[in-house]
Coordinates of C-alpha atoms in Angstrom, one line a residue:
Chain A
M277 CA -13.8 22.9 8.4
A278 CA -12.1 24.0 5.2
T279 CA -11.3 27.7 4.7
L280 CA -11.5 27.6 0.9
T281 CA -14.2 29.9 -0.4
V282 CA -15.7 29.1 -3.7
P283 CA -18.1 31.7 -5.3
S284 CA -21.7 30.7 -5.2
S285 CA -21.8 30.9 -9.0
V286 CA -18.6 29.7 -10.5
P287 CA -17.7 30.8 -14.0
A288 CA -17.5 28.2 -16.7
V289 CA -14.2 26.4 -17.0
A290 CA -13.6 27.9 -20.4
E291 CA -14.1 31.4 -18.9
D292 CA -11.6 30.6 -16.1
C293 CA -9.0 29.4 -18.6
E294 CA -9.5 32.5 -20.8
Q295 CA -9.0 34.8 -17.8
L296 CA -5.9 32.9 -16.7
H297 CA -4.5 33.2 -20.2
K298 CA -5.2 36.9 -20.1
A299 CA -3.4 37.2 -16.7
F300 CA -0.3 35.8 -18.4
E301 CA -0.5 38.0 -21.5
G302 CA 1.3 41.2 -22.3
W303 CA 3.7 43.1 -20.1
G304 CA 3.9 41.7 -16.6
T305 CA 1.5 39.3 -15.0
N306 CA -1.8 39.9 -13.3
E307 CA -1.2 38.1 -10.1
E308 CA -4.3 39.3 -8.6
L309 CA -6.4 37.7 -11.3
I310 CA -4.6 34.4 -10.9
I311 CA -5.3 34.4 -7.2
S312 CA -8.9 35.5 -7.7
I313 CA -9.5 32.4 -9.8
L314 CA -7.3 29.6 -8.6
A315 CA -7.5 30.3 -4.8
H316 CA -11.3 30.1 -5.1
R317 CA -11.7 26.8 -6.9
N318 CA -11.9 23.4 -5.3
A319 CA -9.8 20.4 -6.3
A320 CA -12.2 19.1 -8.9
Q321 CA -12.6 22.6 -10.4
R322 CA -8.9 23.2 -10.5
R323 CA -8.4 19.8 -12.2
A324 CA -11.0 20.7 -14.9
I325 CA -9.3 24.0 -15.4
R326 CA -5.9 22.4 -15.9
R327 CA -7.3 19.9 -18.4
A328 CA -9.2 22.5 -20.4
Y329 CA -6.2 24.9 -20.3
A330 CA -3.9 22.3 -21.8
D331 CA -6.5 21.5 -24.5
V332 CA -7.1 25.0 -25.5
Y333 CA -3.7 26.6 -25.3
G334 CA -1.5 23.5 -25.9
K335 CA 0.5 24.2 -22.8
E336 CA 0.3 22.8 -19.3
L337 CA -1.2 25.4 -16.9
L338 CA 1.4 24.7 -14.3
R339 CA 4.2 25.3 -16.9
A340 CA 2.5 28.6 -18.0
L341 CA 2.3 29.6 -14.3
G342 CA 6.0 28.7 -13.8
D343 CA 6.9 31.0 -16.7
E344 CA 5.1 33.9 -15.3
I345 CA 5.5 33.9 -11.5
H346 CA 8.4 33.1 -9.2
G347 CA 9.7 32.3 -5.8
K348 CA 7.5 31.7 -2.8
F349 CA 4.4 32.9 -4.7
E350 CA 5.0 30.5 -7.5
R351 CA 5.5 27.6 -5.1
A352 CA 2.3 28.4 -3.2
V353 CA 0.3 28.7 -6.4
I354 CA 1.7 25.5 -7.9
L355 CA 1.3 23.4 -4.8
W356 CA -2.2 24.7 -4.3
T357 CA -3.2 24.1 -7.9
L358 CA -2.0 20.5 -7.9
D359 CA -4.4 17.7 -7.1
P360 CA -4.1 16.7 -3.4
A361 CA -2.6 13.3 -4.2
E362 CA -0.2 14.8 -6.7
R363 CA 0.8 17.5 -4.3
D364 CA 1.5 14.9 -1.6
A365 CA 3.6 13.0 -4.1
V366 CA 5.6 16.1 -4.9
L367 CA 6.1 17.0 -1.2
A368 CA 7.1 13.4 -0.3
N369 CA 9.5 13.2 -3.2
E370 CA 11.2 16.5 -2.3
E371 CA 11.6 15.4 1.3
A372 CA 12.7 11.8 0.5
K373 CA 15.4 13.1 -1.8
K374 CA 16.9 15.7 0.6
W375 CA 15.9 14.0 3.7
H376 CA 16.9 15.5 7.1
P377 CA 15.8 14.5 10.6
G378 CA 13.5 17.6 11.0
G379 CA 11.5 16.8 7.9
R380 CA 7.8 16.4 8.6
A381 CA 6.1 16.1 5.2
L382 CA 6.4 12.3 5.1
V383 CA 5.0 12.0 8.6
E384 CA 2.1 14.2 7.7
I385 CA 1.4 12.4 4.4
A386 CA 1.5 9.0 6.2
C387 CA -0.5 10.0 9.3
A388 CA -2.6 13.1 8.7
R389 CA -4.3 11.6 5.6
T390 CA -6.8 8.7 5.3
P391 CA -5.3 5.4 4.2
A392 CA -7.1 5.9 0.9
Q393 CA -5.5 9.3 0.4
L394 CA -2.1 8.0 1.3
F395 CA -2.6 5.3 -1.3
A396 CA -3.7 7.9 -3.9
A397 CA -0.5 9.8 -3.2
K398 CA 1.5 6.6 -3.8
Q399 CA -0.3 6.1 -7.1
A400 CA 0.5 9.7 -8.1
Y401 CA 4.1 9.1 -7.1
H402 CA 4.3 6.2 -9.5
D403 CA 2.8 8.2 -12.3
R404 CA 5.0 11.2 -11.8
F405 CA 8.4 9.8 -10.8
K406 CA 8.3 6.3 -12.3
R407 CA 9.4 4.9 -9.0
S408 CA 7.6 4.1 -5.7
L409 CA 7.5 6.3 -2.6
E410 CA 8.7 3.5 -0.4
E411 CA 11.8 2.7 -2.5
D412 CA 12.8 6.4 -2.5
V413 CA 12.4 6.7 1.3
A414 CA 14.2 3.4 1.8
A415 CA 17.1 4.4 -0.5
H416 CA 17.6 7.9 0.9
V417 CA 16.7 7.8 4.6
T418 CA 19.1 6.0 7.0
G419 CA 19.4 4.5 10.4
D420 CA 16.6 4.5 12.9
F421 CA 14.7 7.0 10.8
R422 CA 14.6 4.5 7.9
K423 CA 13.4 1.8 10.3
L424 CA 10.5 4.1 11.2
L425 CA 9.7 6.0 8.0
V426 CA 9.7 3.1 5.5
P427 CA 6.9 1.1 7.2
L428 CA 5.2 4.4 8.0
V429 CA 4.7 5.3 4.4
S430 CA 4.2 1.7 3.3
A431 CA 1.4 0.3 5.4
Y432 CA -2.1 0.4 4.1
R433 CA -3.8 0.8 7.5
Y434 CA -7.3 -0.4 8.3
D435 CA -9.6 2.6 8.4
G436 CA -12.6 1.3 10.3
P437 CA -13.9 2.3 13.7
E438 CA -13.4 -1.2 15.3
V439 CA -11.2 -1.2 18.4
N440 CA -9.8 -4.2 20.3
T441 CA -9.6 -2.8 23.9
S442 CA -7.6 -5.7 25.3
L443 CA -5.1 -5.3 22.5
A444 CA -5.0 -1.5 23.2
H445 CA -4.3 -2.3 26.9
S446 CA -1.5 -4.8 26.1
E447 CA 0.1 -2.7 23.4
A448 CA 0.0 0.4 25.7
K449 CA 2.0 -1.7 28.2
I450 CA 4.5 -2.7 25.5
L451 CA 5.0 1.0 24.5
H452 CA 5.5 2.0 28.1
E453 CA 8.0 -0.7 28.8
K454 CA 10.1 0.3 25.8
I455 CA 9.9 4.0 26.4
D456 CA 10.8 3.4 30.1
K457 CA 14.0 1.6 28.9
K458 CA 14.6 4.5 26.4
A459 CA 14.4 1.9 23.6
Y460 CA 12.7 4.4 21.4
S461 CA 13.5 2.8 18.1
D462 CA 12.6 -0.7 19.3
E463 CA 10.9 -2.9 16.7
E464 CA 7.7 -3.1 18.8
I465 CA 7.2 0.6 19.1
I466 CA 7.7 0.9 15.3
R467 CA 5.4 -2.1 14.6
I468 CA 2.5 -0.6 16.7
L469 CA 2.8 3.0 15.4
T470 CA 3.2 2.0 11.7
T471 CA 0.6 -0.8 11.3
R472 CA -2.3 -0.2 13.7
S473 CA -5.4 1.6 12.6
K474 CA -6.0 5.2 13.7
A475 CA -9.0 4.1 15.9
Q476 CA -6.9 1.4 17.5
L477 CA -4.0 3.7 18.2
L478 CA -6.2 6.3 19.8
A479 CA -7.5 3.6 22.1
T480 CA -3.9 2.5 22.9
F481 CA -2.9 6.0 23.7
N482 CA -5.9 6.5 26.0
S483 CA -5.1 3.2 27.7
Y484 CA -1.5 4.4 28.1
K485 CA -2.7 7.5 29.9
D486 CA -5.1 5.5 32.1
Q487 CA -2.5 2.9 33.0
F488 CA 0.5 5.1 33.6
G489 CA -0.9 8.5 34.4
H490 CA 0.8 10.5 31.6
A491 CA 0.1 11.1 28.0
I492 CA 2.5 9.0 25.9
N493 CA 3.9 12.2 24.3
K494 CA 4.9 13.5 27.8
D495 CA 7.0 10.4 28.2
L496 CA 8.5 10.9 24.7
K497 CA 10.0 14.3 25.7
A498 CA 12.9 12.9 27.7
D499 CA 15.3 14.7 25.5
P500 CA 13.6 17.7 23.8
K501 CA 16.5 18.0 21.3
D502 CA 16.3 14.4 20.1
E503 CA 14.9 14.5 16.5
F504 CA 13.9 10.9 16.6
L505 CA 11.7 11.5 19.6
A506 CA 10.3 14.6 18.0
T507 CA 9.3 12.5 15.0
L508 CA 7.6 9.9 17.2
R509 CA 5.7 12.8 18.9
A510 CA 4.7 14.3 15.5
I511 CA 3.3 10.9 14.3
I512 CA 1.2 10.6 17.5
R513 CA 0.0 14.2 17.2
C514 CA -1.0 13.8 13.6
F515 CA -3.2 10.9 14.7
T516 CA -4.6 12.4 17.9
C517 CA -4.9 16.1 17.2
P518 CA -3.9 17.1 13.7
D519 CA -5.3 20.7 14.2
R520 CA -3.0 21.3 17.1
Y521 CA -0.1 19.7 15.4
F522 CA -0.5 22.0 12.4
E523 CA -1.2 25.0 14.7
K524 CA 2.2 24.5 16.4
L525 CA 3.9 24.0 13.0
I526 CA 2.6 27.4 11.8
R527 CA 3.4 29.0 15.1
L528 CA 7.0 27.9 14.9
A529 CA 7.2 28.8 11.2
L530 CA 6.0 32.4 11.9
G531 CA 7.7 32.7 15.3
G532 CA 11.4 32.2 14.6
V533 CA 14.0 34.6 13.2
G534 CA 12.8 34.8 9.7
T535 CA 9.8 32.9 8.5
D536 CA 9.8 29.2 7.5
E537 CA 7.9 29.7 4.2
D538 CA 8.3 26.1 3.3
A539 CA 6.3 24.9 6.3
L540 CA 3.8 27.7 6.1
T541 CA 3.1 27.1 2.4
R542 CA 2.8 23.3 3.0
V543 CA 0.4 23.6 5.9
I544 CA -1.9 26.2 4.2
T545 CA -2.0 24.5 0.8
T546 CA -2.5 21.0 2.1
R547 CA -5.1 21.9 4.8
A548 CA -7.2 24.7 3.2
E549 CA -9.6 22.2 1.7
V550 CA -9.5 20.0 4.8
D551 CA -9.4 21.5 8.3
L552 CA -7.7 24.9 8.1
K553 CA -10.7 26.4 9.9
L554 CA -9.9 24.2 13.0
I555 CA -6.2 25.1 12.7
K556 CA -7.1 28.8 12.7
E557 CA -9.3 28.4 15.7
A558 CA -6.5 26.5 17.5
Y559 CA -4.1 29.3 16.5
Q560 CA -6.3 32.1 17.8
K561 CA -6.9 30.2 21.1
R562 CA -3.2 29.5 21.6
N563 CA -1.8 32.9 20.5
S564 CA -4.6 35.3 21.1
V565 CA -4.1 36.6 17.5
P566 CA -6.0 35.7 14.4
L567 CA -3.9 33.6 12.1
E568 CA -4.6 35.9 9.2
R569 CA -3.0 38.8 11.1
A570 CA 0.1 36.8 12.0
V571 CA 0.5 35.6 8.4
A572 CA 0.0 39.2 7.0
K573 CA 2.7 40.5 9.4
D574 CA 5.3 37.9 8.3
T575 CA 4.7 37.8 4.5
T576 CA 4.4 40.3 1.7
R577 CA 2.8 41.0 -1.7
D578 CA 1.4 38.2 -3.9
Y579 CA 2.7 35.5 -1.5
E580 CA 0.8 37.2 1.3
D581 CA -2.3 37.6 -0.9
I582 CA -2.6 33.9 -1.9
L583 CA -2.0 32.7 1.7
L584 CA -4.7 35.1 3.0
A585 CA -7.1 34.0 0.2
L586 CA -6.6 30.3 1.1
L587 CA -7.0 31.2 4.8
G588 CA -10.5 32.5 3.8
A589 CA -9.8 36.1 4.7
E590 CA -12.5 38.5 3.6
Chain B
M294 CA -2.0 -18.8 -20.5
A295 CA -4.9 -19.7 -18.3
T296 CA -6.3 -23.3 -18.2
L297 CA -9.8 -22.3 -17.3
T298 CA -12.3 -23.3 -20.0
V299 CA -15.5 -21.4 -20.3
P300 CA -18.2 -22.7 -22.7
S301 CA -18.6 -20.7 -25.8
S302 CA -22.2 -20.0 -24.9
V303 CA -22.5 -19.5 -21.1
P304 CA -26.0 -20.1 -19.5
A305 CA -27.7 -17.1 -18.0
V306 CA -26.7 -16.3 -14.4
A307 CA -30.2 -17.1 -13.2
E308 CA -30.0 -20.5 -14.9
D309 CA -26.6 -21.2 -13.3
C310 CA -28.1 -20.3 -9.9
E311 CA -31.0 -22.6 -10.4
Q312 CA -28.8 -25.5 -11.4
L313 CA -26.6 -25.0 -8.4
H314 CA -29.6 -24.8 -6.1
K315 CA -30.8 -28.1 -7.7
A316 CA -27.4 -29.6 -7.0
F317 CA -27.9 -29.0 -3.3
E318 CA -31.5 -30.2 -3.1
G319 CA -32.8 -33.6 -1.9
W320 CA -30.8 -36.5 -0.8
G321 CA -27.1 -36.1 -1.3
T322 CA -25.4 -33.5 -3.4
N323 CA -24.7 -33.4 -7.1
E324 CA -21.0 -32.7 -7.0
E325 CA -20.6 -33.2 -10.7
L326 CA -23.1 -30.5 -11.4
I327 CA -21.4 -28.1 -9.1
I328 CA -18.1 -28.7 -10.9
S329 CA -19.6 -28.4 -14.3
I330 CA -20.8 -24.9 -13.5
L331 CA -18.3 -23.3 -11.1
A332 CA -15.1 -24.7 -12.6
H333 CA -16.1 -23.3 -16.0
R334 CA -16.9 -19.7 -15.2
N335 CA -14.4 -16.8 -14.9
A336 CA -14.0 -14.5 -12.0
A337 CA -16.6 -12.0 -13.2
Q338 CA -19.1 -14.7 -13.9
R339 CA -18.6 -16.4 -10.5
R340 CA -19.1 -13.0 -8.9
A341 CA -22.4 -12.5 -10.7
I342 CA -23.5 -16.0 -9.7
R343 CA -22.7 -15.4 -6.1
R344 CA -24.6 -12.1 -6.1
A345 CA -27.6 -13.5 -7.9
Y346 CA -27.7 -16.6 -5.7
A347 CA -27.8 -14.6 -2.5
D348 CA -30.6 -12.4 -3.9
V349 CA -32.8 -15.3 -5.1
Y350 CA -32.3 -17.8 -2.3
G351 CA -31.5 -15.5 0.6
K352 CA -28.4 -17.4 1.4
E353 CA -24.7 -16.9 0.5
L354 CA -23.6 -19.4 -2.2
L355 CA -20.4 -20.1 -0.3
R356 CA -22.4 -20.9 2.8
A357 CA -24.7 -23.2 0.9
L358 CA -21.7 -24.9 -0.6
G359 CA -20.2 -25.3 2.8
D360 CA -23.3 -27.0 4.1
E361 CA -23.3 -29.5 1.2
I362 CA -19.6 -30.4 0.6
H363 CA -16.7 -31.1 2.8
G364 CA -13.0 -31.5 3.2
K365 CA -10.5 -31.0 0.5
F366 CA -13.2 -30.8 -2.1
E367 CA -15.0 -28.0 -0.2
R368 CA -11.8 -26.1 0.2
A369 CA -11.0 -26.3 -3.5
V370 CA -14.5 -25.2 -4.5
I371 CA -14.7 -22.4 -2.0
L372 CA -11.2 -21.0 -2.8
W373 CA -11.9 -21.2 -6.5
T374 CA -15.3 -19.6 -6.3
L375 CA -13.9 -16.6 -4.3
D376 CA -12.8 -13.4 -6.1
P377 CA -9.1 -13.5 -6.7
A378 CA -8.5 -10.6 -4.3
E379 CA -10.7 -12.1 -1.6
R380 CA -9.1 -15.5 -2.1
D381 CA -5.7 -13.9 -1.6
A382 CA -7.0 -12.2 1.6
V383 CA -8.2 -15.5 3.0
L384 CA -5.0 -17.3 2.2
A385 CA -2.8 -14.5 3.6
N386 CA -4.9 -14.4 6.8
E387 CA -4.7 -18.1 7.3
E388 CA -0.9 -18.0 6.9
A389 CA -0.4 -14.9 9.0
K390 CA -2.4 -16.3 11.9
K391 CA -0.6 -19.7 12.0
W392 CA 2.6 -18.6 10.5
H393 CA 5.5 -21.0 10.1
P394 CA 8.9 -20.6 8.4
G395 CA 7.9 -22.9 5.5
G396 CA 4.8 -20.8 4.6
R397 CA 4.7 -19.5 1.0
A398 CA 1.3 -18.0 0.5
L399 CA 2.4 -14.5 1.7
V400 CA 5.5 -14.6 -0.5
E401 CA 3.3 -15.6 -3.5
I402 CA 0.7 -12.9 -2.8
A403 CA 3.4 -10.2 -2.4
C404 CA 5.6 -11.3 -5.4
A405 CA 3.6 -13.3 -7.9
R406 CA 0.8 -10.7 -8.2
T407 CA 0.9 -7.3 -9.8
P408 CA 1.2 -4.4 -7.3
A409 CA -2.5 -3.5 -8.1
Q410 CA -3.6 -7.1 -7.4
L411 CA -1.7 -7.1 -4.1
F412 CA -3.4 -3.8 -3.2
A413 CA -6.8 -5.3 -4.1
A414 CA -6.0 -8.2 -1.8
K415 CA -5.2 -5.7 1.0
Q416 CA -8.5 -3.9 0.4
A417 CA -10.4 -7.3 0.5
Y418 CA -8.5 -8.0 3.8
H419 CA -9.8 -4.8 5.4
D420 CA -13.4 -5.6 4.3
R421 CA -13.3 -9.2 5.5
F422 CA -11.2 -9.1 8.6
K423 CA -11.6 -5.5 9.8
R424 CA -7.8 -5.3 10.2
S425 CA -4.9 -4.8 7.8
L426 CA -2.8 -7.5 6.3
E427 CA 0.4 -5.7 7.5
E428 CA -0.7 -5.5 11.1
D429 CA -1.5 -9.2 11.2
V430 CA 1.8 -10.2 9.7
A431 CA 3.6 -7.8 12.0
A432 CA 1.8 -9.1 15.0
H433 CA 2.2 -12.8 14.3
V434 CA 5.5 -13.3 12.5
T435 CA 8.7 -12.9 14.5
G436 CA 12.4 -12.4 14.1
D437 CA 14.1 -12.1 10.8
F438 CA 11.0 -13.3 9.0
R439 CA 9.1 -10.4 10.3
K440 CA 11.8 -8.0 9.2
L441 CA 11.4 -9.5 5.7
L442 CA 7.7 -10.3 5.4
V443 CA 6.2 -7.0 6.8
P444 CA 7.8 -4.8 4.2
L445 CA 7.2 -7.5 1.5
V446 CA 3.4 -7.3 1.9
S447 CA 3.4 -3.6 2.6
A448 CA 5.2 -2.0 -0.3
Y449 CA 3.2 -0.6 -3.2
R450 CA 5.9 -1.3 -5.8
Y451 CA 6.3 0.6 -9.0
D452 CA 4.9 -1.5 -11.9
G453 CA 6.4 0.2 -15.0
P454 CA 9.1 -1.1 -17.3
E455 CA 11.7 1.6 -16.6
V456 CA 15.1 0.3 -15.4
N457 CA 18.1 2.2 -13.9
T458 CA 21.0 0.1 -15.1
S459 CA 23.6 1.8 -12.9
L460 CA 21.4 1.3 -9.9
A461 CA 21.0 -2.4 -10.9
H462 CA 24.8 -2.7 -11.1
S463 CA 25.4 -1.1 -7.7
E464 CA 22.6 -2.9 -5.9
A465 CA 23.8 -6.3 -7.3
K466 CA 27.1 -5.4 -5.7
I467 CA 25.4 -4.7 -2.4
L468 CA 23.5 -8.0 -2.5
H469 CA 26.7 -9.9 -3.4
E470 CA 28.6 -8.3 -0.6
K471 CA 26.0 -9.1 2.0
I472 CA 25.5 -12.7 0.8
D473 CA 29.2 -13.2 0.7
K474 CA 29.3 -12.3 4.4
K475 CA 26.3 -14.6 5.1
A476 CA 24.4 -11.5 6.3
Y477 CA 21.2 -12.8 4.7
S478 CA 18.8 -10.8 6.8
D479 CA 20.8 -7.6 6.4
E480 CA 18.6 -4.4 6.0
E481 CA 20.0 -3.7 2.6
I482 CA 19.0 -7.1 1.2
I483 CA 15.6 -6.6 2.6
R484 CA 15.3 -3.1 1.4
I485 CA 16.2 -4.0 -2.2
L486 CA 14.0 -7.1 -2.4
T487 CA 11.0 -5.5 -0.8
T488 CA 10.9 -2.1 -2.4
R489 CA 12.3 -2.2 -6.0
S490 CA 10.0 -2.8 -9.0
K491 CA 9.9 -6.2 -10.7
A492 CA 11.7 -4.8 -13.8
Q493 CA 14.4 -3.2 -11.7
L494 CA 14.9 -6.4 -9.7
L495 CA 15.2 -8.5 -12.9
A496 CA 17.9 -6.1 -14.1
T497 CA 19.7 -6.4 -10.7
F498 CA 19.6 -10.2 -10.8
N499 CA 21.0 -10.2 -14.3
S500 CA 23.7 -7.8 -13.3
Y501 CA 24.5 -10.0 -10.4
K502 CA 25.0 -13.0 -12.7
D503 CA 27.1 -10.9 -15.1
Q504 CA 29.3 -9.5 -12.4
F505 CA 29.8 -12.6 -10.2
G506 CA 29.3 -15.5 -12.5
H507 CA 26.4 -17.1 -10.6
A508 CA 22.7 -16.7 -10.4
I509 CA 21.9 -15.0 -7.1
N510 CA 19.8 -18.0 -6.1
K511 CA 22.8 -20.3 -6.4
D512 CA 24.6 -18.2 -3.8
L513 CA 21.5 -18.3 -1.6
K514 CA 21.8 -22.1 -1.3
A515 CA 24.7 -22.1 1.1
D516 CA 22.6 -24.0 3.6
P517 CA 19.8 -25.9 1.9
K518 CA 17.9 -26.5 5.1
D519 CA 17.8 -22.8 6.2
E520 CA 14.2 -21.7 5.8
F521 CA 15.1 -18.0 5.7
L522 CA 17.3 -18.6 2.7
A523 CA 14.6 -20.7 1.1
T524 CA 12.2 -17.8 1.6
L525 CA 14.6 -15.4 -0.1
R526 CA 14.9 -17.8 -3.0
A527 CA 11.1 -18.2 -3.3
I528 CA 10.8 -14.4 -3.4
I529 CA 13.3 -14.2 -6.2
R530 CA 11.8 -17.0 -8.2
C531 CA 8.3 -15.6 -7.9
F532 CA 9.7 -12.5 -9.7
T533 CA 12.0 -14.2 -12.2
C534 CA 10.2 -17.4 -13.1
P535 CA 6.8 -17.8 -11.5
D536 CA 5.9 -20.7 -13.8
R537 CA 8.9 -22.7 -12.6
Y538 CA 8.4 -21.7 -9.0
F539 CA 4.9 -23.0 -9.1
E540 CA 5.9 -26.2 -11.0
K541 CA 8.4 -27.0 -8.3
L542 CA 5.8 -26.4 -5.6
I543 CA 3.4 -28.8 -7.3
R544 CA 6.2 -31.3 -7.9
L545 CA 7.0 -31.3 -4.2
A546 CA 3.3 -31.4 -3.2
L547 CA 2.8 -34.5 -5.3
G548 CA 6.1 -36.1 -4.7
G549 CA 6.3 -36.6 -1.0
V550 CA 5.0 -39.3 1.2
G551 CA 1.3 -38.3 1.0
T552 CA 0.2 -35.3 -1.0
D553 CA 0.3 -31.7 0.2
E554 CA -3.2 -30.9 -0.7
D555 CA -3.0 -27.4 0.7
A556 CA -0.2 -26.4 -1.6
L557 CA -1.8 -28.2 -4.6
T558 CA -5.2 -26.6 -4.1
R559 CA -3.6 -23.2 -3.6
V560 CA -1.5 -23.3 -6.7
I561 CA -4.3 -24.6 -8.9
T562 CA -7.0 -22.3 -7.7
T563 CA -4.8 -19.2 -7.8
R564 CA -3.2 -19.8 -11.1
A565 CA -6.0 -21.4 -13.2
E566 CA -7.0 -18.0 -14.5
V567 CA -3.5 -16.7 -14.8
D568 CA -0.7 -18.9 -16.0
L569 CA -1.5 -22.5 -15.2
K570 CA -0.9 -23.5 -18.8
L571 CA 2.7 -22.4 -18.5
I572 CA 3.1 -24.2 -15.2
K573 CA 1.7 -27.4 -16.9
E574 CA 4.2 -27.0 -19.7
A575 CA 7.0 -26.6 -17.2
Y576 CA 5.8 -29.6 -15.3
Q577 CA 5.7 -31.8 -18.4
K578 CA 9.1 -30.6 -19.4
R579 CA 10.7 -31.3 -16.0
N580 CA 8.9 -34.5 -15.1
S581 CA 8.1 -36.1 -18.5
V582 CA 4.6 -36.7 -17.3
P583 CA 1.5 -34.5 -18.0
L584 CA 0.5 -32.7 -14.8
E585 CA -3.1 -33.9 -15.2
R586 CA -1.9 -37.5 -15.0
A587 CA 0.2 -36.8 -11.9
V588 CA -2.7 -35.0 -10.2
A589 CA -5.1 -37.9 -11.1
K590 CA -2.7 -40.4 -9.6
D591 CA -2.5 -38.6 -6.3
T592 CA -6.1 -37.5 -5.7
T593 CA -9.5 -39.1 -5.8
R594 CA -13.2 -38.5 -6.4
D595 CA -14.7 -35.0 -6.4
Y596 CA -11.4 -33.4 -5.3
E597 CA -9.7 -35.0 -8.3
D598 CA -12.5 -33.9 -10.6
I599 CA -12.4 -30.2 -9.7
L600 CA -8.6 -30.0 -9.9
L601 CA -8.7 -31.7 -13.4
A602 CA -11.5 -29.4 -14.5
L603 CA -9.4 -26.4 -13.4
L604 CA -6.4 -27.8 -15.1
G605 CA -8.3 -27.8 -18.4
A606 CA -8.4 -31.6 -18.8
E607 CA -10.7 -32.6 -21.6

């Protein structure tokens, strides 16, 4: 379900490095060449290229890229080239430091990754920032959002398929009771959403629907402008339907006055190797337009080119 | 600083298994033989013995032990034989399920292990219980203790030596301000204690002493009977002076009316391969009696024998 396309015969790592080095040489930069290599290598291949490049040329590839390219294009190339765990660490750190209630990177990293991937991001966070993700979130986020986001990024959830149906039933009741009283930041809501396994939560949300006749997210829309409620809904959607969650994010990123490049770049770079094909299908279905066409309409030049390459455009 | 003694030439794993199997055969059990093997093998060696025993005899070694031995002796042998991470998972699960304010196993596992060891215990918890440690603690513990213990077992702390001294200064101030107002379960106290790295916390406690003239634990003794305060002090002592923390635990376990075998067994089995030598030294220094002698006085038979073996008694 990835959109990443890797050539059937991949050049040797040394050859890729040499080509990249060529792309940086002389007057101007050969952006096309950069895209033709990096946007068509998987995480392990990009890692090998980074390692070999530093060995041969005595300079980090990411630094060399940063010296040559700029702006939105640079950000897309750098985020994409990073290892998934490192990329998550960078995104989480940026959001934690300048946190605002509409931020979604932390929610996505905590809920749209496996528990093992979230843990790998936390290890990468240690290596890169010499601090922990949880301490930065706890230090910068405030109020109800802190009560929610610190446990959300902290818990190492169980990842197995086992479900306790009577627990799902009783916890659906607890959720309904609290939501009914508009006690959205109640400890019990936070406890359930931040500690239960994905399989258990899906069973709980199903039981909620069965018992009360609405999807839980319907009941969490009481005030559409409330950012805390929007965050709760994002958490639930990242668990229940990540493809439609990301489709909507892209739709809003492309749909407004101006384009939200930050969101667009984040979704495409973090999902191209995961489920961007499903997101594309959801987009086409919802908007009757291929996602590639919508992206091409709202972006230009090298930035457009790398996004389209990652989207698997022919 | 471990007390575990392993013979200079260790028998082959197959030989150990055969001897253990012999100890179980016929009338009665050869407890001495069990101790002479298991109490003198390190974690990797015990793991190899467990694996080989199951292969050769078609029965888990721990199950075979459970069929042969009983009571306090069984508990000590089983806890000791487990892998450290698995042992922590078992101890954490027991305490989470029947949680009471005087429980210390969760605090020890969260604060007297490295972050990597705590994470290994959480992985072992998943494997063994098909749930997460954090969800069990969150579901069973209540009130202020939940607010404290859930983040305590959840956070993946940074483990490096870097210290931010101005942060230590300002967070010492925050701690003092909250303690001064007796706001012991304040979010900020919990945030600092549960997310900062060990090195950072040590700097913060030092700064506290420098700024306010008392060790923080002195100021947390306002009400010596308050179990929440006692838990905060235990957390701080597990970071600052684990040997003296465990010395005191053993002293109280041996000192009361009757012996607290649970605490005694837990400390000896979890520390024998870590720092039990330091704990013994602290005990001798504080009580003017060798720990082996105090343990021998309060325990009997096979239970005494395995504890003394793990204490490194000649």
